[in-house]
PDB file of C-alpha atoms in Angstrom:
ATOM      1  CA  GLN A 248      62.081 -30.557-211.134  1.00 89.00           C
ATOM      2  CA  LEU A 249      62.785 -33.325-208.632  1.00 93.00           C
ATOM      3  CA  VAL A 250      60.442 -36.268-208.174  1.00 94.00           C
ATOM      4  CA  GLU A 251      60.942 -38.797-205.370  1.00 94.00           C
ATOM      5  CA  SER A 252      59.628 -42.319-205.214  1.00 94.00           C
ATOM      6  CA  GLY A 253      60.145 -45.469-203.203  1.00 97.00           C
ATOM      7  CA  GLY A 254      58.651 -44.614-199.846  1.00 96.00           C
ATOM      8  CA  GLY A 255      56.239 -46.902-198.069  1.00 97.00           C
ATOM      9  CA  LEU A 256      55.487 -48.969-195.004  1.00 98.00           C
ATOM     10  CA  VAL A 257      58.109 -51.415-193.782  1.00 98.00           C
ATOM     11  CA  GLN A 258      58.766 -53.411-190.657  1.00 98.00           C
ATOM     12  CA  SER A 259      61.642 -52.647-188.348  1.00 98.00           C
ATOM     13  CA  GLY A 260      64.818 -54.196-189.716  1.00 98.00           C
ATOM     14  CA  GLY A 261      63.591 -53.997-193.285  1.00 98.00           C
ATOM     15  CA  SER A 262      64.916 -52.092-196.278  1.00 98.00           C
ATOM     16  CA  LEU A 263      63.713 -49.507-198.762  1.00 98.00           C
ATOM     17  CA  ARG A 264      65.339 -47.675-201.627  1.00 98.00           C
ATOM     18  CA  LEU A 265      64.339 -44.112-202.360  1.00 98.00           C
ATOM     19  CA  SER A 266      64.817 -42.618-205.794  1.00 98.00           C
ATOM     20  CA  CYS A 267      64.871 -39.028-206.984  1.00 97.00           C
ATOM     21  CA  ALA A 268      64.726 -38.164-210.661  1.00 94.00           C
ATOM     22  CA  ALA A 269      65.742 -34.732-211.881  1.00 91.00           C
ATOM     23  CA  SER A 270      64.300 -33.342-215.073  1.00 87.00           C
ATOM     24  CA  GLY A 271      64.599 -30.144-217.040  1.00 83.00           C
ATOM     25  CA  SER A 272      67.288 -28.345-218.963  1.00 83.00           C
ATOM     26  CA  GLY A 273      69.558 -25.342-218.781  1.00 82.00           C
ATOM     27  CA  PHE A 274      71.121 -26.256-215.487  1.00 86.00           C
ATOM     28  CA  SER A 275      73.794 -28.466-214.005  1.00 88.00           C
ATOM     29  CA  ILE A 276      73.531 -30.326-210.735  1.00 89.00           C
ATOM     30  CA  ASN A 277      76.180 -29.874-208.077  1.00 92.00           C
ATOM     31  CA  SER A 278      75.633 -31.648-204.773  1.00 95.00           C
ATOM     32  CA  MET A 279      72.514 -33.658-204.021  1.00 96.00           C
ATOM     33  CA  SER A 280      71.117 -34.516-200.634  1.00 97.00           C
ATOM     34  CA  TRP A 281      68.405 -36.333-198.776  1.00 98.00           C
ATOM     35  CA  TYR A 282      66.623 -34.609-195.936  1.00 98.00           C
ATOM     36  CA  ARG A 283      63.890 -35.936-193.707  1.00 98.00           C
ATOM     37  CA  GLN A 284      61.239 -34.482-191.472  1.00 98.00           C
ATOM     38  CA  ALA A 285      59.642 -36.548-188.753  1.00 97.00           C
ATOM     39  CA  PRO A 286      56.256 -35.568-187.293  1.00 92.00           C
ATOM     40  CA  GLY A 287      56.626 -32.598-184.985  1.00 94.00           C
ATOM     41  CA  LYS A 288      60.324 -32.188-185.732  1.00 96.00           C
ATOM     42  CA  ALA A 289      62.462 -29.926-187.862  1.00 97.00           C
ATOM     43  CA  ARG A 290      63.750 -31.044-191.221  1.00 97.00           C
ATOM     44  CA  GLU A 291      67.203 -32.587-190.926  1.00 97.00           C
ATOM     45  CA  LEU A 292      69.963 -33.357-193.381  1.00 98.00           C
ATOM     46  CA  VAL A 293      70.442 -37.100-193.735  1.00 98.00           C
ATOM     47  CA  ALA A 294      73.084 -37.547-196.419  1.00 98.00           C
ATOM     48  CA  THR A 295      74.879 -35.589-199.129  1.00 98.00           C
ATOM     49  CA  ILE A 296      76.781 -36.579-202.240  1.00 97.00           C
ATOM     50  CA  THR A 297      78.868 -34.091-204.178  1.00 95.00           C
ATOM     51  CA  SER A 298      79.371 -33.855-207.928  1.00 91.00           C
ATOM     52  CA  ASP A 299      82.620 -35.810-207.500  1.00 93.00           C
ATOM     53  CA  TYR A 300      80.815 -38.475-205.477  1.00 94.00           C
ATOM     54  CA  ARG A 301      82.068 -37.645-202.024  1.00 97.00           C
ATOM     55  CA  THR A 302      79.494 -38.580-199.395  1.00 97.00           C
ATOM     56  CA  ASN A 303      78.591 -37.427-195.934  1.00 97.00           C
ATOM     57  CA  TYR A 304      76.051 -38.848-193.490  1.00 97.00           C
ATOM     58  CA  VAL A 305      74.380 -37.845-190.271  1.00 97.00           C
ATOM     59  CA  ASP A 306      75.597 -40.040-187.424  1.00 96.00           C
ATOM     60  CA  SER A 307      72.220 -41.672-186.762  1.00 95.00           C
ATOM     61  CA  ILE A 308      72.168 -43.452-190.133  1.00 97.00           C
ATOM     62  CA  LYS A 309      75.832 -44.226-190.700  1.00 96.00           C
ATOM     63  CA  GLY A 310      76.356 -47.852-191.620  1.00 96.00           C
ATOM     64  CA  ARG A 311      72.677 -48.343-192.445  1.00 98.00           C
ATOM     65  CA  PHE A 312      71.969 -45.912-195.293  1.00 98.00           C
ATOM     66  CA  THR A 313      73.900 -45.395-198.523  1.00 98.00           C
ATOM     67  CA  ILE A 314      73.515 -42.402-200.818  1.00 98.00           C
ATOM     68  CA  TYR A 315      74.516 -42.684-204.453  1.00 96.00           C
ATOM     69  CA  ARG A 316      73.793 -40.983-207.723  1.00 95.00           C
ATOM     70  CA  ASP A 317      73.725 -41.741-211.391  1.00 91.00           C
ATOM     71  CA  ASN A 318      74.006 -38.517-213.367  1.00 76.00           C
ATOM     72  CA  ALA A 319      70.825 -36.623-212.458  1.00 80.00           C
ATOM     73  CA  ASN A 320      69.251 -39.439-210.456  1.00 93.00           C
ATOM     74  CA  LEU A 321      69.723 -39.734-206.724  1.00 97.00           C
ATOM     75  CA  TYR A 322      69.160 -42.764-204.538  1.00 98.00           C
ATOM     76  CA  LEU A 323      69.083 -43.632-200.862  1.00 98.00           C
ATOM     77  CA  GLN A 324      69.414 -47.294-199.937  1.00 98.00           C
ATOM     78  CA  MET A 325      68.057 -47.694-196.436  1.00 98.00           C
ATOM     79  CA  ASN A 326      68.785 -50.913-194.544  1.00 98.00           C
ATOM     80  CA  THR A 327      68.082 -52.030-190.998  1.00 98.00           C
ATOM     81  CA  LEU A 328      65.317 -49.467-190.709  1.00 98.00           C
ATOM     82  CA  LYS A 329      64.132 -48.388-187.284  1.00 97.00           C
ATOM     83  CA  PRO A 330      60.867 -46.787-186.168  1.00 97.00           C
ATOM     84  CA  GLU A 331      62.769 -43.541-185.541  1.00 96.00           C
ATOM     85  CA  ASP A 332      63.539 -43.403-189.277  1.00 98.00           C
ATOM     86  CA  THR A 333      59.864 -42.708-189.905  1.00 98.00           C
ATOM     87  CA  ALA A 334      59.645 -39.387-191.721  1.00 98.00           C
ATOM     88  CA  VAL A 335      58.917 -37.667-194.993  1.00 98.00           C
ATOM     89  CA  TYR A 336      62.111 -37.849-197.033  1.00 98.00           C
ATOM     90  CA  TYR A 337      62.979 -35.017-199.399  1.00 98.00           C
ATOM     91  CA  CYS A 338      65.402 -34.874-202.261  1.00 97.00           C
ATOM     92  CA  ASN A 339      67.436 -31.687-202.587  1.00 97.00           C
ATOM     93  CA  ALA A 340      69.733 -30.486-205.346  1.00 95.00           C
ATOM     94  CA  ALA A 341      72.111 -27.566-205.513  1.00 94.00           C
ATOM     95  CA  ILE A 342      72.022 -26.449-209.111  1.00 92.00           C
ATOM     96  CA  THR A 343      73.728 -23.930-211.355  1.00 91.00           C
ATOM     97  CA  VAL A 344      71.458 -22.288-213.906  1.00 90.00           C
ATOM     98  CA  ALA A 345      73.092 -20.894-217.017  1.00 88.00           C
ATOM     99  CA  ARG A 346      72.024 -17.350-217.767  1.00 88.00           C
ATOM    100  CA  ILE A 347      73.226 -14.678-220.178  1.00 91.00           C
ATOM    101  CA  GLU A 348      73.988 -12.357-217.282  1.00 91.00           C
ATOM    102  CA  GLY A 349      75.917 -15.041-215.436  1.00 90.00           C
ATOM    103  CA  PRO A 350      75.187 -18.266-213.574  1.00 90.00           C
ATOM    104  CA  ALA A 351      72.627 -18.452-210.813  1.00 89.00           C
ATOM    105  CA  TYR A 352      72.984 -20.845-207.892  1.00 89.00           C
ATOM    106  CA  LEU A 353      69.707 -22.280-206.669  1.00 93.00           C
ATOM    107  CA  GLU A 354      68.224 -25.097-204.647  1.00 94.00           C
ATOM    108  CA  GLU A 355      65.519 -27.436-205.817  1.00 94.00           C
ATOM    109  CA  TRP A 356      63.343 -29.632-203.611  1.00 96.00           C
ATOM    110  CA  GLY A 357      61.201 -32.625-204.337  1.00 96.00           C
ATOM    111  CA  GLN A 358      57.700 -33.052-202.983  1.00 95.00           C
ATOM    112  CA  GLY A 359      58.724 -35.676-200.443  1.00 96.00           C
ATOM    113  CA  THR A 360      58.011 -39.353-199.989  1.00 97.00           C
ATOM    114  CA  LEU A 361      56.744 -40.892-196.755  1.00 98.00           C
ATOM    115  CA  VAL A 362      58.660 -43.682-195.060  1.00 98.00           C
ATOM    116  CA  THR A 363      56.906 -45.426-192.184  1.00 98.00           C
ATOM    117  CA  VAL A 364      58.750 -48.029-190.123  1.00 98.00           C
ATOM    118  CA  VAL A 365      56.668 -50.124-187.735  1.00 98.00           C
ATOM    119  CA  SER A 366      57.975 -52.342-184.971  1.00 93.00           C
TER     120      SER A 366
END
């Protein structure tokens, strides 16, 4: 299970830090990502961090957002926020579930946290 927190209302130019806590057992986490979905738009990948801490960002947030993780916890530090960053942000994890018949590779999603940036 993934649970996000840290969303809220902030003025343009401000900062927020999103957190995502993973819980449960019997699985290992591979890459973790943040996605976002703005009103009326498709969900988009914002940033990814692999199990060996390599990161990748969408161009629109490079230099402003930083993704990092601490074991099963994922974070997104968002600086210099803009109104176009307004969206519901979702945590995503690619996980490997241990099974007797062999591992299963699944995706888990959080419930989302709303970030609203006003000018």
